[in-house]
């Protein structure tokens, strides 16, 4: 598939949904992508099966504060600098780029970097959604080393880190991002194509494109079209009736309440937020939880509403759909299950919770 | 020194009508008129003023102030007419090259507006440090290379809401290179965080400066022609306050959205209520906004103007296609409401005026909610159903503009306000002031003068209160400079938003001071 302008626009809508309320607004990533396509021509999207086993796949993404990324926009050459450094260090060719995180803005930057480099983007990412921390990726579960981590900024600074593990990756990268002025472009969990085939979450770029097209082409009920595209569940149709948000330790935490309307009148759904929508509760019972994807969308347009933009009175639908199976393994749940976010309950897949409710 | 303020004349230009009112010193309404809005806008303003003066017996010499809410700027952007070509300078290299200025603009608007664009090194980091030193040579070269006769330059610098140093430095270079002939718009005076949206708003502003100069000139001539050449003129801006002529020339983009803001202010004045929901019901659409502490609440999100994403302040409005002329249709068994309207042809096309098109006005008359028109109308199930659907649309719009649960009073103004029922879910009571039909012009006439500061502050050893005090003082002195009475200025809005994901806490402070015109 070619990642041309129309495809990228569809992908950005899908990246918004896969962001599960977080991941940063896709707008800037989309504009950077569209500009790169205009200058360099479209990037191609390839399946990992179509690349040579020993070539390198480079996951890439932005680390830091969304507020910085809407103000201090990238130079555009950061990706190429990182690729050149990795190739010089390893003596091997980087065959393709991969999004570290498909959800939100980070799902779109690889297309911009890849178009500039003339290499493809692989149809995969490290999460299948958005998560707040860098080691919350499928490669960490698969035992791929986060080292070497190569970071760059708009000035041409390039930094190579050899973090001892995922936790150190997070600590060191955040510190470097602050030093660079609030954000950095970063690559970590470098792997071969053969490794990526089992270590990455596959098919997620084309999924984002499919979601975006389904929403845009829906004739009357874009939320229904979205659910069909992801195999998901509609938790409630209603309006946001309460939002409580605070910023602690650099993260947004809080909760939101959605009051049912029309067929759902009388129902009340509560969302727990930590950058992303983590848990949905009704009558004190968990109806969906992380690592499954919980997204709030505009009932009329099907467009994603991020946790930062939730406000009283919005007409929204809350949807939930299954995460990639890797997150349901012991390793996945240890990294990104409810307990990893400080909740005192065990994870139950959303489809089982729905079956129980019905 | 001008004479002591006496009569105030307020004008508000709407899509269909231009309204004008004459207000006594004590606030009484002396006269009001409605005339059709003219295609050039200015003619309608002149017509409204002439008719108003003819209708009231007051001698023109008593009119000391004229307040104008116009749509010149909005129309110029929407119709791509009268926009001046401008150069666009961004200070932000080596960052920001990934998305150049004006990327994503509609082609026709870009061609109408921009003569050259560049990015030079410079700008600030989120904590106010230099992103890079300002490349003064590059600025000088760009400015020197601009065509002779070019009148405008839009300047935006990365994180200028935190530190405007580089934007101010560019302005100085322009002054020494080109003198006062090249007008400059600086982004930190126009928008907030979000480089692209702030830059877009700044470019639109600069493109509108020449239109603003022309409008100010034409208005001056009209006033002289109607015997009001001596009056002091203010323009209504989109936060519901007034700005001086000089300010209006430099910040024309701030007049976009002044219409709804005027209605909300007028609704407050006519009812004496300072906190409420306001619905301005016209012939084609209804604007629902929120009155907070006597002023319109501003939108927290950016707004699109003529296809361009911007982030300068605008009133927070939910607009729905519901008005007196909204067309009601049968589609099989179902009934639909709008979105189209017969607009100003209501008195020819509506059933109650002997026409053949069922409208919401007919629906309101058919159930006895309103009594007007010239032709008899019998009860009709479809019309009654359409009115119930309209009530639901309105109730939803009212709910959407609220920020919290609970009932609030609703003030209804505008020519179509007879459509609104006395009972609406979420509304404690419906207030219908006298002179509801000219609330927008009243809002312009009684406007206060404001000053606003919206910037990012690092605490840097200062207490939060110390920062707030300093910023409040700056907002107050801005209001006084704009013409407010120093004794009457108060802080009407104060918001502190911590910025997320930054370990080093920074605070976005938005402070607005407002007060009555000096001498009133």
mmCIF file of C-alpha atoms in Angstrom, chain A residues 89-263:
data_model
loop_
_atom_site.group_PDB
_atom_site.id
_atom_site.type_symbol
_atom_site.label_atom_id
_atom_site.label_comp_id
_atom_site.label_asym_id
_atom_site.label_seq_id
_atom_site.Cartn_x
_atom_site.Cartn_y
_atom_site.Cartn_z
ATOM 1 C CA UNK A 89 27.115 1.841 14.543
ATOM 2 C CA UNK A 90 25.878 -1.519 13.306
ATOM 3 C CA UNK A 91 27.361 -1.562 9.819
ATOM 4 C CA UNK A 92 23.959 -2.769 8.605
ATOM 5 C CA UNK A 93 21.186 -1.281 6.550
ATOM 6 C CA UNK A 94 17.988 0.023 8.130
ATOM 7 C CA UNK A 95 15.368 -1.452 5.802
ATOM 8 C CA UNK A 96 12.275 0.171 7.225
ATOM 9 C CA UNK A 97 10.892 2.384 9.968
ATOM 10 C CA UNK A 98 8.198 1.396 12.423
ATOM 11 C CA UNK A 99 6.048 3.490 14.751
ATOM 12 C CA UNK A 100 6.958 2.849 18.380
ATOM 13 C CA UNK A 101 3.353 3.793 19.148
ATOM 14 C CA UNK A 102 0.495 3.780 16.616
ATOM 15 C CA UNK A 103 -1.894 5.767 18.864
ATOM 16 C CA UNK A 104 -2.033 9.545 18.488
ATOM 17 C CA UNK A 105 0.579 11.726 16.857
ATOM 18 C CA UNK A 106 3.377 9.136 17.053
ATOM 19 C CA UNK A 107 1.612 6.860 14.603
ATOM 20 C CA UNK A 108 2.125 9.408 11.814
ATOM 21 C CA UNK A 109 5.719 10.620 12.143
ATOM 22 C CA UNK A 110 7.305 7.456 10.663
ATOM 23 C CA UNK A 111 5.653 8.232 7.301
ATOM 24 C CA UNK A 112 7.312 11.668 7.284
ATOM 25 C CA UNK A 113 10.752 10.296 8.174
ATOM 26 C CA UNK A 114 10.408 7.368 5.768
ATOM 27 C CA UNK A 115 9.354 9.589 2.848
ATOM 28 C CA UNK A 116 12.439 11.747 3.425
ATOM 29 C CA UNK A 117 14.710 8.676 3.562
ATOM 30 C CA UNK A 118 13.089 6.817 0.682
ATOM 31 C CA UNK A 119 12.545 3.680 2.766
ATOM 32 C CA UNK A 120 9.236 2.000 3.654
ATOM 33 C CA UNK A 121 7.173 1.984 6.827
ATOM 34 C CA UNK A 122 6.292 -1.462 8.182
ATOM 35 C CA UNK A 123 2.674 -2.309 8.898
ATOM 36 C CA UNK A 124 3.229 -2.770 12.635
ATOM 37 C CA UNK A 125 4.026 -0.870 15.826
ATOM 38 C CA UNK A 126 5.095 -1.507 19.402
ATOM 39 C CA UNK A 127 1.746 -1.058 21.139
ATOM 40 C CA UNK A 128 -1.315 -1.347 18.896
ATOM 41 C CA UNK A 129 -2.563 1.642 20.878
ATOM 42 C CA UNK A 130 -0.986 4.392 23.053
ATOM 43 C CA UNK A 131 0.690 4.004 26.448
ATOM 44 C CA UNK A 132 2.405 6.630 28.579
ATOM 45 C CA UNK A 133 5.807 4.979 29.034
ATOM 46 C CA UNK A 134 8.479 3.964 26.542
ATOM 47 C CA UNK A 135 9.041 0.375 27.751
ATOM 48 C CA UNK A 136 5.316 -0.378 27.473
ATOM 49 C CA UNK A 137 5.923 -1.998 24.087
ATOM 50 C CA UNK A 138 5.577 -5.531 22.784
ATOM 51 C CA UNK A 139 9.334 -5.689 22.109
ATOM 52 C CA UNK A 140 9.974 -5.409 25.854
ATOM 53 C CA UNK A 141 7.766 -8.468 26.402
ATOM 54 C CA UNK A 142 9.576 -10.326 23.615
ATOM 55 C CA UNK A 143 12.927 -9.734 25.318
ATOM 56 C CA UNK A 144 14.373 -7.352 22.709
ATOM 57 C CA UNK A 145 16.925 -5.031 24.305
ATOM 58 C CA UNK A 146 15.975 -1.321 24.409
ATOM 59 C CA UNK A 147 19.670 -0.615 23.755
ATOM 60 C CA UNK A 148 20.996 1.102 21.719
ATOM 61 C CA UNK A 149 18.680 4.051 22.049
ATOM 62 C CA UNK A 150 19.487 6.878 19.632
ATOM 63 C CA UNK A 151 17.954 10.302 20.173
ATOM 64 C CA UNK A 152 18.097 13.498 18.154
ATOM 65 C CA UNK A 153 16.734 17.027 18.162
ATOM 66 C CA UNK A 154 16.242 19.842 15.657
ATOM 67 C CA UNK A 155 19.744 21.216 16.199
ATOM 68 C CA UNK A 156 21.575 18.115 15.060
ATOM 69 C CA UNK A 157 22.396 16.784 18.504
ATOM 70 C CA UNK A 158 22.584 13.001 18.334
ATOM 71 C CA UNK A 159 22.899 10.954 21.482
ATOM 72 C CA UNK A 160 23.383 7.225 21.855
ATOM 73 C CA UNK A 161 22.316 5.642 25.134
ATOM 74 C CA UNK A 162 22.795 2.075 26.317
ATOM 75 C CA UNK A 163 20.096 1.766 28.978
ATOM 76 C CA UNK A 164 20.389 -1.324 31.171
ATOM 77 C CA UNK A 165 16.657 -2.097 30.880
ATOM 78 C CA UNK A 166 13.258 -0.647 30.034
ATOM 79 C CA UNK A 167 12.926 1.311 33.267
ATOM 80 C CA UNK A 168 16.271 3.015 32.675
ATOM 81 C CA UNK A 169 15.260 3.713 29.101
ATOM 82 C CA UNK A 170 12.275 5.662 30.435
ATOM 83 C CA UNK A 171 14.309 7.603 33.008
ATOM 84 C CA UNK A 172 17.215 8.466 30.742
ATOM 85 C CA UNK A 173 15.098 9.405 27.736
ATOM 86 C CA UNK A 174 12.807 11.719 29.711
ATOM 87 C CA UNK A 175 15.857 13.495 31.129
ATOM 88 C CA UNK A 176 17.378 13.910 27.670
ATOM 89 C CA UNK A 177 14.058 15.140 26.255
ATOM 90 C CA UNK A 178 13.880 17.865 28.930
ATOM 91 C CA UNK A 179 17.488 18.815 28.194
ATOM 92 C CA UNK A 180 16.703 19.073 24.451
ATOM 93 C CA UNK A 181 13.905 21.542 25.300
ATOM 94 C CA UNK A 182 10.925 19.368 26.221
ATOM 95 C CA UNK A 183 10.929 16.778 23.449
ATOM 96 C CA UNK A 184 13.156 14.518 21.394
ATOM 97 C CA UNK A 185 12.889 12.077 18.524
ATOM 98 C CA UNK A 186 13.934 8.699 19.812
ATOM 99 C CA UNK A 187 14.576 5.202 18.511
ATOM 100 C CA UNK A 188 14.963 2.129 20.695
ATOM 101 C CA UNK A 189 14.357 -1.645 20.606
ATOM 102 C CA UNK A 190 16.250 -1.908 17.313
ATOM 103 C CA UNK A 191 15.634 -5.368 15.806
ATOM 104 C CA UNK A 192 15.931 -7.498 12.711
ATOM 105 C CA UNK A 193 12.996 -8.118 10.415
ATOM 106 C CA UNK A 194 12.942 -11.739 11.631
ATOM 107 C CA UNK A 195 12.699 -10.595 15.263
ATOM 108 C CA UNK A 196 10.091 -7.954 14.472
ATOM 109 C CA UNK A 197 7.801 -10.563 12.897
ATOM 110 C CA UNK A 198 7.117 -11.986 16.356
ATOM 111 C CA UNK A 199 8.048 -9.039 18.612
ATOM 112 C CA UNK A 200 5.929 -6.268 17.053
ATOM 113 C CA UNK A 201 2.154 -5.748 17.010
ATOM 114 C CA UNK A 202 1.368 -6.344 13.348
ATOM 115 C CA UNK A 203 -1.115 -4.843 10.910
ATOM 116 C CA UNK A 204 -1.740 -1.712 12.960
ATOM 117 C CA UNK A 205 -1.018 0.946 10.310
ATOM 118 C CA UNK A 206 -3.475 -0.626 7.890
ATOM 119 C CA UNK A 207 -5.905 -1.027 10.804
ATOM 120 C CA UNK A 208 -5.662 2.718 11.499
ATOM 121 C CA UNK A 209 -6.286 3.450 7.812
ATOM 122 C CA UNK A 210 -9.263 1.069 7.803
ATOM 123 C CA UNK A 211 -10.747 2.712 10.908
ATOM 124 C CA UNK A 212 -10.277 6.179 9.429
ATOM 125 C CA UNK A 213 -11.936 5.208 6.145
ATOM 126 C CA UNK A 214 -14.818 3.426 7.879
ATOM 127 C CA UNK A 215 -15.573 6.523 9.962
ATOM 128 C CA UNK A 216 -15.297 8.908 7.018
ATOM 129 C CA UNK A 217 -17.390 6.775 4.687
ATOM 130 C CA UNK A 218 -20.133 5.847 7.181
ATOM 131 C CA UNK A 219 -23.467 7.092 5.925
ATOM 132 C CA UNK A 220 -25.419 7.477 9.151
ATOM 133 C CA UNK A 221 -23.718 5.898 12.190
ATOM 134 C CA UNK A 222 -19.930 6.390 12.180
ATOM 135 C CA UNK A 223 -19.655 4.791 15.620
ATOM 136 C CA UNK A 224 -21.216 1.578 14.254
ATOM 137 C CA UNK A 225 -18.739 1.679 11.351
ATOM 138 C CA UNK A 226 -15.888 2.099 13.813
ATOM 139 C CA UNK A 227 -17.068 -0.842 15.928
ATOM 140 C CA UNK A 228 -17.319 -3.039 12.830
ATOM 141 C CA UNK A 229 -13.767 -2.093 11.832
ATOM 142 C CA UNK A 230 -12.229 -2.978 15.213
ATOM 143 C CA UNK A 231 -14.583 -5.693 16.477
ATOM 144 C CA UNK A 232 -15.537 -3.511 19.406
ATOM 145 C CA UNK A 233 -18.345 -2.741 21.816
ATOM 146 C CA UNK A 234 -20.379 0.381 22.396
ATOM 147 C CA UNK A 235 -20.264 0.968 26.168
ATOM 148 C CA UNK A 236 -22.609 3.955 26.200
ATOM 149 C CA UNK A 237 -24.079 6.773 24.079
ATOM 150 C CA UNK A 238 -24.438 9.890 26.140
ATOM 151 C CA UNK A 239 -22.989 13.178 27.209
ATOM 152 C CA UNK A 240 -19.999 14.041 29.314
ATOM 153 C CA UNK A 241 -21.558 15.089 32.624
ATOM 154 C CA UNK A 242 -18.477 15.575 34.798
ATOM 155 C CA UNK A 243 -14.727 15.893 34.242
ATOM 156 C CA UNK A 244 -12.136 16.060 36.968
ATOM 157 C CA UNK A 245 -8.508 16.368 35.870
ATOM 158 C CA UNK A 246 -5.245 17.218 37.570
ATOM 159 C CA UNK A 247 -1.645 17.264 36.478
ATOM 160 C CA UNK A 248 0.728 15.353 38.714
ATOM 161 C CA UNK A 249 4.299 14.257 38.007
ATOM 162 C CA UNK A 250 3.972 15.462 34.423
ATOM 163 C CA UNK A 251 0.938 13.245 33.724
ATOM 164 C CA UNK A 252 -2.753 14.012 33.479
ATOM 165 C CA UNK A 253 -4.842 12.039 35.974
ATOM 166 C CA UNK A 254 -8.519 12.178 36.795
ATOM 167 C CA UNK A 255 -11.923 10.843 35.887
ATOM 168 C CA UNK A 256 -14.853 11.611 33.641
ATOM 169 C CA UNK A 257 -18.502 10.660 33.795
ATOM 170 C CA UNK A 258 -20.746 9.962 30.825
ATOM 171 C CA UNK A 259 -24.494 10.129 31.367
ATOM 172 C CA UNK A 260 -26.569 7.972 29.014
ATOM 173 C CA UNK A 261 -28.909 9.524 26.466
ATOM 174 C CA UNK A 262 -31.660 8.100 24.233
ATOM 175 C CA UNK A 263 -31.605 4.278 24.561
#
